[in-house]
């Protein structure tokens, strides 16, 4: 695909890097000479300096022959304007990064597609949504929902107490004959290698394991993983950033008890006016005494979403030392994800990864309905819709020529999430959730074309 990315900031550079690895034809546009120079020296892409809303610059980028324009500059207005221009100039599809979520909430009123804007993406909203999911399933350290929860992906580090530690996958399956979950990816403690579990794969203490489960299998998964379901009601949020504000607002709407700490006095008063049901405190959240004065120990969850990754991690470690059930830190440095198992924070969230997940499904071939890249694992989970022409249509799973580096986690059929085993026959219209390593993706895509 020929893709134009406007904005060489953190999100734009990260997307350009990931897409360049996929052998896509990328053009990166920005006004900042240093950013473009860095990208040009580190990535196999074309860079173009200039205003992305300039018609001449877009023509120089060959927008008329491009498949996708992704506008992720720091200016929402620039992003929206760029998409309108790009569509008029012949681009097939456009995506704009926004911060004002009113645009997304009112898509029924404002027909953005008619204006030339095919998709709106808000990394802040994605992060706030991810945080809510993590609070709803507090025992797990990563989660993703398919079709509004008909199938859900959970990630968990196996404790020593997990009943199936030391057992093979097929032995663990016998504990629950009515299987309502499926292990789809695994990473051994202390390694960077991702495994796609098979029947003879042995679960070990400290493994980071990802499961796909239907709504029936959530309770089973808690039992089998040795984790306890914990009720989250009292939440402390550090930082009145866009993510912090959106998270506080959404949690207040769901009747959580929210306490938000913001260092900037003016911002703290503004948030207090807009969120009357949250307790907003003006103070420095790095001050341990302040956290203790505000009854940190009585909190069920602590969420650190300031603009500083180190502050977020360190404050979460303080919260963890006070036996807080759930800690979540927003981080910008991708390197921290490589250390996520040993840092000691329950969950790390990165806006760049979340935005990349949302955008990546438009790059994949076949009818990809959803996609997520697993935190710190070299694997992707894709949701395909089976067409009449798909090679998998009408086939029994065990008879498919499925690569060993991939597995089917589940199938959604007629509004029901199904954990599909080897004797399951795939049909047209099914939505199939597949986990695969990068090298298997081309073969998987061909099966669903």
PDB file of N, CA and C in Angstrom, residues 342-434:
ATOM      1  N   UNK A 342       9.044  -6.993  34.901  1.00  0.00           N
ATOM      2  CA  UNK A 342       9.885  -6.841  36.084  1.00  0.00           C
ATOM      3  C   UNK A 342       9.749  -5.480  36.761  1.00  0.00           C
ATOM      4  N   UNK A 343       9.080  -4.534  36.117  1.00  0.00           N
ATOM      5  CA  UNK A 343       8.941  -3.202  36.713  1.00  0.00           C
ATOM      6  C   UNK A 343       8.145  -3.247  38.007  1.00  0.00           C
ATOM      7  N   UNK A 344       7.089  -4.068  38.032  1.00  0.00           N
ATOM      8  CA  UNK A 344       6.280  -4.179  39.244  1.00  0.00           C
ATOM      9  C   UNK A 344       4.943  -3.475  39.169  1.00  0.00           C
ATOM     10  N   UNK A 345       4.658  -2.796  38.046  1.00  0.00           N
ATOM     11  CA  UNK A 345       3.363  -2.157  37.825  1.00  0.00           C
ATOM     12  C   UNK A 345       2.456  -3.160  37.120  1.00  0.00           C
ATOM     13  N   UNK A 346       1.182  -3.223  37.533  1.00  0.00           N
ATOM     14  CA  UNK A 346       0.281  -4.229  36.965  1.00  0.00           C
ATOM     15  C   UNK A 346       0.134  -4.083  35.455  1.00  0.00           C
ATOM     16  N   UNK A 347      -0.129  -2.856  34.999  1.00  0.00           N
ATOM     17  CA  UNK A 347      -0.403  -2.644  33.580  1.00  0.00           C
ATOM     18  C   UNK A 347       0.250  -1.359  33.090  1.00  0.00           C
ATOM     19  N   UNK A 348       0.921  -1.448  31.951  1.00  0.00           N
ATOM     20  CA  UNK A 348       1.448  -0.268  31.274  1.00  0.00           C
ATOM     21  C   UNK A 348       0.591   0.001  30.043  1.00  0.00           C
ATOM     22  N   UNK A 349       0.283   1.265  29.792  1.00  0.00           N
ATOM     23  CA  UNK A 349      -0.527   1.654  28.641  1.00  0.00           C
ATOM     24  C   UNK A 349       0.252   2.671  27.823  1.00  0.00           C
ATOM     25  N   UNK A 350       0.215   2.507  26.516  1.00  0.00           N
ATOM     26  CA  UNK A 350       0.933   3.400  25.625  1.00  0.00           C
ATOM     27  C   UNK A 350      -0.014   3.861  24.516  1.00  0.00           C
ATOM     28  N   UNK A 351      -0.198   5.171  24.387  1.00  0.00           N
ATOM     29  CA  UNK A 351      -1.144   5.711  23.403  1.00  0.00           C
ATOM     30  C   UNK A 351      -0.710   5.390  21.974  1.00  0.00           C
ATOM     31  N   UNK A 352       0.594   5.345  21.734  1.00  0.00           N
ATOM     32  CA  UNK A 352       1.091   5.071  20.385  1.00  0.00           C
ATOM     33  C   UNK A 352       0.690   3.661  19.940  1.00  0.00           C
ATOM     34  N   UNK A 353       0.853   2.699  20.854  1.00  0.00           N
ATOM     35  CA  UNK A 353       0.469   1.326  20.516  1.00  0.00           C
ATOM     36  C   UNK A 353      -1.020   1.212  20.272  1.00  0.00           C
ATOM     37  N   UNK A 354      -1.813   1.878  21.113  1.00  0.00           N
ATOM     38  CA  UNK A 354      -3.268   1.811  20.960  1.00  0.00           C
ATOM     39  C   UNK A 354      -3.703   2.424  19.633  1.00  0.00           C
ATOM     40  N   UNK A 355      -3.094   3.561  19.278  1.00  0.00           N
ATOM     41  CA  UNK A 355      -3.426   4.191  17.998  1.00  0.00           C
ATOM     42  C   UNK A 355      -2.997   3.305  16.834  1.00  0.00           C
ATOM     43  N   UNK A 356      -1.814   2.703  16.965  1.00  0.00           N
ATOM     44  CA  UNK A 356      -1.319   1.816  15.905  1.00  0.00           C
ATOM     45  C   UNK A 356      -2.241   0.626  15.715  1.00  0.00           C
ATOM     46  N   UNK A 357      -2.761   0.061  16.814  1.00  0.00           N
ATOM     47  CA  UNK A 357      -3.691  -1.066  16.711  1.00  0.00           C
ATOM     48  C   UNK A 357      -4.931  -0.684  15.917  1.00  0.00           C
ATOM     49  N   UNK A 358      -5.459   0.500  16.201  1.00  0.00           N
ATOM     50  CA  UNK A 358      -6.674   0.941  15.515  1.00  0.00           C
ATOM     51  C   UNK A 358      -6.417   1.155  14.032  1.00  0.00           C
ATOM     52  N   UNK A 359      -5.241   1.658  13.697  1.00  0.00           N
ATOM     53  CA  UNK A 359      -4.933   1.972  12.302  1.00  0.00           C
ATOM     54  C   UNK A 359      -4.524   0.726  11.517  1.00  0.00           C
ATOM     55  N   UNK A 360      -3.884  -0.221  12.174  1.00  0.00           N
ATOM     56  CA  UNK A 360      -3.317  -1.376  11.482  1.00  0.00           C
ATOM     57  C   UNK A 360      -4.359  -2.233  10.779  1.00  0.00           C
ATOM     58  N   UNK A 361      -5.562  -2.273  11.310  1.00  0.00           N
ATOM     59  CA  UNK A 361      -6.546  -3.158  10.685  1.00  0.00           C
ATOM     60  C   UNK A 361      -6.936  -2.674   9.287  1.00  0.00           C
ATOM     61  N   UNK A 362      -6.655  -1.407   8.980  1.00  0.00           N
ATOM     62  CA  UNK A 362      -6.943  -0.890   7.642  1.00  0.00           C
ATOM     63  C   UNK A 362      -5.814  -1.220   6.672  1.00  0.00           C
ATOM     64  N   UNK A 363      -4.703  -1.706   7.205  1.00  0.00           N
ATOM     65  CA  UNK A 363      -3.564  -2.057   6.364  1.00  0.00           C
ATOM     66  C   UNK A 363      -3.625  -3.524   5.957  1.00  0.00           C
ATOM     67  N   UNK A 364      -4.176  -4.341   6.840  1.00  0.00           N
ATOM     68  CA  UNK A 364      -4.213  -5.772   6.599  1.00  0.00           C
ATOM     69  C   UNK A 364      -5.118  -6.125   5.425  1.00  0.00           C
ATOM     70  N   UNK A 365      -4.811  -7.230   4.754  1.00  0.00           N
ATOM     71  CA  UNK A 365      -5.642  -7.706   3.651  1.00  0.00           C
ATOM     72  C   UNK A 365      -6.774  -8.569   4.210  1.00  0.00           C
ATOM     73  N   UNK A 366      -7.820  -8.745   3.407  1.00  0.00           N
ATOM     74  CA  UNK A 366      -8.968  -9.504   3.883  1.00  0.00           C
ATOM     75  C   UNK A 366      -9.899  -8.598   4.681  1.00  0.00           C
ATOM     76  N   UNK A 367     -11.020  -9.146   5.117  1.00  0.00           N
ATOM     77  CA  UNK A 367     -12.009  -8.379   5.866  1.00  0.00           C
ATOM     78  C   UNK A 367     -11.621  -8.355   7.345  1.00  0.00           C
ATOM     79  N   UNK A 368     -10.635  -7.503   7.696  1.00  0.00           N
ATOM     80  CA  UNK A 368     -10.183  -7.401   9.082  1.00  0.00           C
ATOM     81  C   UNK A 368     -11.097  -6.444   9.834  1.00  0.00           C
ATOM     82  N   UNK A 369     -11.785  -6.957  10.848  1.00  0.00           N
ATOM     83  CA  UNK A 369     -12.739  -6.152  11.615  1.00  0.00           C
ATOM     84  C   UNK A 369     -12.088  -5.519  12.826  1.00  0.00           C
ATOM     85  N   UNK A 370     -11.070  -6.160  13.386  1.00  0.00           N
ATOM     86  CA  UNK A 370     -10.379  -5.618  14.562  1.00  0.00           C
ATOM     87  C   UNK A 370      -8.981  -6.199  14.606  1.00  0.00           C
ATOM     88  N   UNK A 371      -8.093  -5.472  15.278  1.00  0.00           N
ATOM     89  CA  UNK A 371      -6.716  -5.931  15.403  1.00  0.00           C
ATOM     90  C   UNK A 371      -6.119  -5.360  16.670  1.00  0.00           C
ATOM     91  N   UNK A 372      -5.348  -6.167  17.374  1.00  0.00           N
ATOM     92  CA  UNK A 372      -4.582  -5.661  18.505  1.00  0.00           C
ATOM     93  C   UNK A 372      -3.220  -6.335  18.515  1.00  0.00           C
ATOM     94  N   UNK A 373      -2.204  -5.568  18.849  1.00  0.00           N
ATOM     95  CA  UNK A 373      -0.849  -6.108  19.002  1.00  0.00           C
ATOM     96  C   UNK A 373      -0.616  -6.314  20.493  1.00  0.00           C
ATOM     97  N   UNK A 374      -0.149  -7.485  20.862  1.00  0.00           N
ATOM     98  CA  UNK A 374       0.009  -7.820  22.271  1.00  0.00           C
ATOM     99  C   UNK A 374       1.176  -7.057  22.883  1.00  0.00           C
ATOM    100  N   UNK A 375       0.935  -6.486  24.068  1.00  0.00           N
ATOM    101  CA  UNK A 375       1.975  -5.737  24.766  1.00  0.00           C
ATOM    102  C   UNK A 375       3.193  -6.619  25.026  1.00  0.00           C
ATOM    103  N   UNK A 376       4.344  -6.191  24.513  1.00  0.00           N
ATOM    104  CA  UNK A 376       5.616  -6.849  24.794  1.00  0.00           C
ATOM    105  C   UNK A 376       5.740  -8.227  24.154  1.00  0.00           C
ATOM    106  N   UNK A 377       4.754  -8.632  23.337  1.00  0.00           N
ATOM    107  CA  UNK A 377       4.840  -9.901  22.625  1.00  0.00           C
ATOM    108  C   UNK A 377       4.863  -9.633  21.132  1.00  0.00           C
ATOM    109  N   UNK A 378       5.595 -10.459  20.414  1.00  0.00           N
ATOM    110  CA  UNK A 378       5.724 -10.291  18.972  1.00  0.00           C
ATOM    111  C   UNK A 378       4.604 -11.059  18.279  1.00  0.00           C
ATOM    112  N   UNK A 379       3.358 -10.647  18.533  1.00  0.00           N
ATOM    113  CA  UNK A 379       2.208 -11.342  17.965  1.00  0.00           C
ATOM    114  C   UNK A 379       1.058 -10.367  17.771  1.00  0.00           C
ATOM    115  N   UNK A 380       0.169 -10.723  16.857  1.00  0.00           N
ATOM    116  CA  UNK A 380      -1.015  -9.924  16.601  1.00  0.00           C
ATOM    117  C   UNK A 380      -2.255 -10.800  16.722  1.00  0.00           C
ATOM    118  N   UNK A 381      -3.359 -10.181  17.136  1.00  0.00           N
ATOM    119  CA  UNK A 381      -4.649 -10.853  17.127  1.00  0.00           C
ATOM    120  C   UNK A 381      -5.533 -10.118  16.133  1.00  0.00           C
ATOM    121  N   UNK A 382      -6.041 -10.846  15.149  1.00  0.00           N
ATOM    122  CA  UNK A 382      -6.866 -10.254  14.102  1.00  0.00           C
ATOM    123  C   UNK A 382      -8.239 -10.906  14.087  1.00  0.00           C
ATOM    124  N   UNK A 383      -9.255 -10.107  13.788  1.00  0.00           N
ATOM    125  CA  UNK A 383     -10.608 -10.620  13.627  1.00  0.00           C
ATOM    126  C   UNK A 383     -10.993 -10.492  12.155  1.00  0.00           C
ATOM    127  N   UNK A 384     -11.157 -11.637  11.489  1.00  0.00           N
ATOM    128  CA  UNK A 384     -11.516 -11.661  10.071  1.00  0.00           C
ATOM    129  C   UNK A 384     -12.986 -12.026   9.904  1.00  0.00           C
ATOM    130  N   UNK A 385     -13.612 -11.455   8.871  1.00  0.00           N
ATOM    131  CA  UNK A 385     -14.955 -11.906   8.491  1.00  0.00           C
ATOM    132  C   UNK A 385     -14.825 -12.843   7.298  1.00  0.00           C
ATOM    133  N   UNK A 386     -15.432 -14.023   7.413  1.00  0.00           N
ATOM    134  CA  UNK A 386     -15.324 -15.040   6.371  1.00  0.00           C
ATOM    135  C   UNK A 386     -16.264 -14.690   5.219  1.00  0.00           C
ATOM    136  N   UNK A 387     -15.698 -14.603   4.016  1.00  0.00           N
ATOM    137  CA  UNK A 387     -16.493 -14.331   2.815  1.00  0.00           C
ATOM    138  C   UNK A 387     -16.740 -15.640   2.060  1.00  0.00           C
ATOM    139  N   UNK A 388     -17.640 -15.586   1.082  1.00  0.00           N
ATOM    140  CA  UNK A 388     -17.941 -16.790   0.289  1.00  0.00           C
ATOM    141  C   UNK A 388     -16.698 -17.290  -0.430  1.00  0.00           C
ATOM    142  N   UNK A 389     -15.821 -16.350  -0.811  1.00  0.00           N
ATOM    143  CA  UNK A 389     -14.613 -16.712  -1.569  1.00  0.00           C
ATOM    144  C   UNK A 389     -13.442 -17.124  -0.686  1.00  0.00           C
ATOM    145  N   UNK A 390     -13.574 -16.981   0.640  1.00  0.00           N
ATOM    146  CA  UNK A 390     -12.462 -17.301   1.546  1.00  0.00           C
ATOM    147  C   UNK A 390     -12.140 -18.786   1.506  1.00  0.00           C
ATOM    148  N   UNK A 391     -10.846 -19.115   1.536  1.00  0.00           N
ATOM    149  CA  UNK A 391     -10.430 -20.520   1.498  1.00  0.00           C
ATOM    150  C   UNK A 391     -10.898 -21.293   2.720  1.00  0.00           C
ATOM    151  N   UNK A 392     -11.132 -20.603   3.834  1.00  0.00           N
ATOM    152  CA  UNK A 392     -11.554 -21.296   5.055  1.00  0.00           C
ATOM    153  C   UNK A 392     -13.054 -21.590   5.061  1.00  0.00           C
ATOM    154  N   UNK A 393     -13.803 -20.990   4.155  1.00  0.00           N
ATOM    155  CA  UNK A 393     -15.255 -21.152   4.139  1.00  0.00           C
ATOM    156  C   UNK A 393     -15.651 -22.609   3.918  1.00  0.00           C
ATOM    157  N   UNK A 394     -16.443 -23.148   4.879  1.00  0.00           N
ATOM    158  CA  UNK A 394     -16.915 -24.526   4.786  1.00  0.00           C
ATOM    159  C   UNK A 394     -15.932 -25.571   5.258  1.00  0.00           C
ATOM    160  N   UNK A 395     -14.756 -25.146   5.725  1.00  0.00           N
ATOM    161  CA  UNK A 395     -13.709 -26.093   6.122  1.00  0.00           C
ATOM    162  C   UNK A 395     -13.750 -26.378   7.628  1.00  0.00           C
ATOM    163  N   UNK A 396     -13.354 -27.613   7.997  1.00  0.00           N
ATOM    164  CA  UNK A 396     -13.186 -27.984   9.404  1.00  0.00           C
ATOM    165  C   UNK A 396     -11.803 -27.498   9.846  1.00  0.00           C
ATOM    166  N   UNK A 397     -11.723 -26.948  11.037  1.00  0.00           N
ATOM    167  CA  UNK A 397     -10.496 -26.300  11.493  1.00  0.00           C
ATOM    168  C   UNK A 397      -9.293 -27.232  11.420  1.00  0.00           C
ATOM    169  N   UNK A 398      -9.431 -28.472  11.900  1.00  0.00           N
ATOM    170  CA  UNK A 398      -8.265 -29.360  11.936  1.00  0.00           C
ATOM    171  C   UNK A 398      -7.773 -29.737  10.542  1.00  0.00           C
ATOM    172  N   UNK A 399      -8.617 -29.550   9.528  1.00  0.00           N
ATOM    173  CA  UNK A 399      -8.229 -29.912   8.166  1.00  0.00           C
ATOM    174  C   UNK A 399      -7.666 -28.727   7.389  1.00  0.00           C
ATOM    175  N   UNK A 400      -7.650 -27.554   8.027  1.00  0.00           N
ATOM    176  CA  UNK A 400      -7.095 -26.370   7.380  1.00  0.00           C
ATOM    177  C   UNK A 400      -5.573 -26.468   7.321  1.00  0.00           C
ATOM    178  N   UNK A 401      -5.009 -25.903   6.270  1.00  0.00           N
ATOM    179  CA  UNK A 401      -3.551 -25.821   6.165  1.00  0.00           C
ATOM    180  C   UNK A 401      -3.111 -24.579   6.939  1.00  0.00           C
ATOM    181  N   UNK A 402      -3.274 -24.653   8.271  1.00  0.00           N
ATOM    182  CA  UNK A 402      -3.031 -23.487   9.120  1.00  0.00           C
ATOM    183  C   UNK A 402      -1.582 -23.510   9.587  1.00  0.00           C
ATOM    184  N   UNK A 403      -0.855 -22.389   9.453  1.00  0.00           N
ATOM    185  CA  UNK A 403       0.544 -22.370   9.897  1.00  0.00           C
ATOM    186  C   UNK A 403       0.678 -22.634  11.390  1.00  0.00           C
ATOM    187  N   UNK A 404       1.757 -23.278  11.778  1.00  0.00           N
ATOM    188  CA  UNK A 404       1.972 -23.588  13.189  1.00  0.00           C
ATOM    189  C   UNK A 404       2.172 -22.315  14.012  1.00  0.00           C
ATOM    190  N   UNK A 405       2.557 -21.234  13.363  1.00  0.00           N
ATOM    191  CA  UNK A 405       2.790 -19.968  14.062  1.00  0.00           C
ATOM    192  C   UNK A 405       1.503 -19.183  14.272  1.00  0.00           C
ATOM    193  N   UNK A 406       0.360 -19.835  14.118  1.00  0.00           N
ATOM    194  CA  UNK A 406      -0.926 -19.149  14.286  1.00  0.00           C
ATOM    195  C   UNK A 406      -1.952 -20.123  14.854  1.00  0.00           C
ATOM    196  N   UNK A 407      -2.983 -19.580  15.487  1.00  0.00           N
ATOM    197  CA  UNK A 407      -4.067 -20.425  15.998  1.00  0.00           C
ATOM    198  C   UNK A 407      -5.366 -19.633  16.015  1.00  0.00           C
ATOM    199  N   UNK A 408      -6.465 -20.363  15.897  1.00  0.00           N
ATOM    200  CA  UNK A 408      -7.796 -19.743  15.969  1.00  0.00           C
ATOM    201  C   UNK A 408      -8.242 -19.739  17.422  1.00  0.00           C
ATOM    202  N   UNK A 409      -8.500 -18.547  17.949  1.00  0.00           N
ATOM    203  CA  UNK A 409      -8.902 -18.429  19.345  1.00  0.00           C
ATOM    204  C   UNK A 409     -10.386 -18.593  19.553  1.00  0.00           C
ATOM    205  N   UNK A 410     -11.186 -18.137  18.596  1.00  0.00           N
ATOM    206  CA  UNK A 410     -12.626 -18.232  18.752  1.00  0.00           C
ATOM    207  C   UNK A 410     -13.337 -17.751  17.503  1.00  0.00           C
ATOM    208  N   UNK A 411     -14.648 -17.984  17.478  1.00  0.00           N
ATOM    209  CA  UNK A 411     -15.488 -17.601  16.343  1.00  0.00           C
ATOM    210  C   UNK A 411     -16.753 -16.934  16.875  1.00  0.00           C
ATOM    211  N   UNK A 412     -17.164 -15.867  16.219  1.00  0.00           N
ATOM    212  CA  UNK A 412     -18.429 -15.215  16.553  1.00  0.00           C
ATOM    213  C   UNK A 412     -19.412 -15.523  15.438  1.00  0.00           C
ATOM    214  N   UNK A 413     -20.531 -16.158  15.830  1.00  0.00           N
ATOM    215  CA  UNK A 413     -21.543 -16.563  14.856  1.00  0.00           C
ATOM    216  C   UNK A 413     -22.935 -16.243  15.402  1.00  0.00           C
ATOM    217  N   UNK A 414     -23.707 -15.519  14.633  1.00  0.00           N
ATOM    218  CA  UNK A 414     -25.092 -15.182  15.015  1.00  0.00           C
ATOM    219  C   UNK A 414     -25.162 -14.546  16.402  1.00  0.00           C
ATOM    220  N   UNK A 415     -24.222 -13.627  16.673  1.00  0.00           N
ATOM    221  CA  UNK A 415     -24.260 -12.900  17.936  1.00  0.00           C
ATOM    222  C   UNK A 415     -23.805 -13.700  19.142  1.00  0.00           C
ATOM    223  N   UNK A 416     -23.099 -14.827  18.912  1.00  0.00           N
ATOM    224  CA  UNK A 416     -22.617 -15.660  20.025  1.00  0.00           C
ATOM    225  C   UNK A 416     -21.120 -15.907  19.873  1.00  0.00           C
ATOM    226  N   UNK A 417     -20.383 -15.775  20.985  1.00  0.00           N
ATOM    227  CA  UNK A 417     -18.961 -16.079  20.986  1.00  0.00           C
ATOM    228  C   UNK A 417     -18.734 -17.560  21.234  1.00  0.00           C
ATOM    229  N   UNK A 418     -17.969 -18.209  20.365  1.00  0.00           N
ATOM    230  CA  UNK A 418     -17.750 -19.660  20.440  1.00  0.00           C
ATOM    231  C   UNK A 418     -16.255 -19.953  20.499  1.00  0.00           C
ATOM    232  N   UNK A 419     -15.836 -20.784  21.451  1.00  0.00           N
ATOM    233  CA  UNK A 419     -14.460 -21.278  21.463  1.00  0.00           C
ATOM    234  C   UNK A 419     -14.426 -22.484  20.538  1.00  0.00           C
ATOM    235  N   UNK A 420     -13.857 -22.276  19.348  1.00  0.00           N
ATOM    236  CA  UNK A 420     -13.931 -23.278  18.284  1.00  0.00           C
ATOM    237  C   UNK A 420     -12.764 -24.247  18.375  1.00  0.00           C
ATOM    238  N   UNK A 421     -13.076 -25.534  18.530  1.00  0.00           N
ATOM    239  CA  UNK A 421     -12.049 -26.576  18.589  1.00  0.00           C
ATOM    240  C   UNK A 421     -11.842 -27.195  17.209  1.00  0.00           C
ATOM    241  N   UNK A 422     -11.064 -28.257  17.147  1.00  0.00           N
ATOM    242  CA  UNK A 422     -10.641 -28.820  15.870  1.00  0.00           C
ATOM    243  C   UNK A 422     -11.750 -29.304  14.969  1.00  0.00           C
ATOM    244  N   UNK A 423     -12.896 -29.750  15.542  1.00  0.00           N
ATOM    245  CA  UNK A 423     -13.976 -30.296  14.721  1.00  0.00           C
ATOM    246  C   UNK A 423     -14.992 -29.238  14.290  1.00  0.00           C
ATOM    247  N   UNK A 424     -14.699 -27.966  14.553  1.00  0.00           N
ATOM    248  CA  UNK A 424     -15.629 -26.888  14.210  1.00  0.00           C
ATOM    249  C   UNK A 424     -15.513 -26.548  12.724  1.00  0.00           C
ATOM    250  N   UNK A 425     -16.675 -26.420  12.052  1.00  0.00           N
ATOM    251  CA  UNK A 425     -16.681 -26.082  10.624  1.00  0.00           C
ATOM    252  C   UNK A 425     -16.968 -24.585  10.456  1.00  0.00           C
ATOM    253  N   UNK A 426     -16.072 -23.881   9.779  1.00  0.00           N
ATOM    254  CA  UNK A 426     -16.198 -22.439   9.566  1.00  0.00           C
ATOM    255  C   UNK A 426     -17.165 -22.170   8.422  1.00  0.00           C
ATOM    256  N   UNK A 427     -18.006 -21.150   8.575  1.00  0.00           N
ATOM    257  CA  UNK A 427     -19.017 -20.833   7.564  1.00  0.00           C
ATOM    258  C   UNK A 427     -18.941 -19.360   7.155  1.00  0.00           C
ATOM    259  N   UNK A 428     -19.499 -19.064   5.984  1.00  0.00           N
ATOM    260  CA  UNK A 428     -19.556 -17.682   5.503  1.00  0.00           C
ATOM    261  C   UNK A 428     -20.280 -16.803   6.526  1.00  0.00           C
ATOM    262  N   UNK A 429     -19.730 -15.627   6.774  1.00  0.00           N
ATOM    263  CA  UNK A 429     -20.324 -14.710   7.743  1.00  0.00           C
ATOM    264  C   UNK A 429     -19.747 -14.833   9.133  1.00  0.00           C
ATOM    265  N   UNK A 430     -19.021 -15.930   9.404  1.00  0.00           N
ATOM    266  CA  UNK A 430     -18.364 -16.077  10.708  1.00  0.00           C
ATOM    267  C   UNK A 430     -17.304 -14.991  10.882  1.00  0.00           C
ATOM    268  N   UNK A 431     -17.124 -14.568  12.110  1.00  0.00           N
ATOM    269  CA  UNK A 431     -16.040 -13.650  12.457  1.00  0.00           C
ATOM    270  C   UNK A 431     -15.032 -14.444  13.270  1.00  0.00           C
ATOM    271  N   UNK A 432     -13.861 -14.651  12.694  1.00  0.00           N
ATOM    272  CA  UNK A 432     -12.868 -15.563  13.258  1.00  0.00           C
ATOM    273  C   UNK A 432     -11.719 -14.758  13.872  1.00  0.00           C
ATOM    274  N   UNK A 433     -11.407 -15.047  15.142  1.00  0.00           N
ATOM    275  CA  UNK A 433     -10.314 -14.376  15.845  1.00  0.00           C
ATOM    276  C   UNK A 433      -9.075 -15.258  15.765  1.00  0.00           C
ATOM    277  N   UNK A 434      -8.012 -14.713  15.180  1.00  0.00           N
ATOM    278  CA  UNK A 434      -6.776 -15.465  14.939  1.00  0.00           C
ATOM    279  C   UNK A 434      -5.611 -14.764  15.631  1.00  0.00           C
TER     280      UNK A 434
END
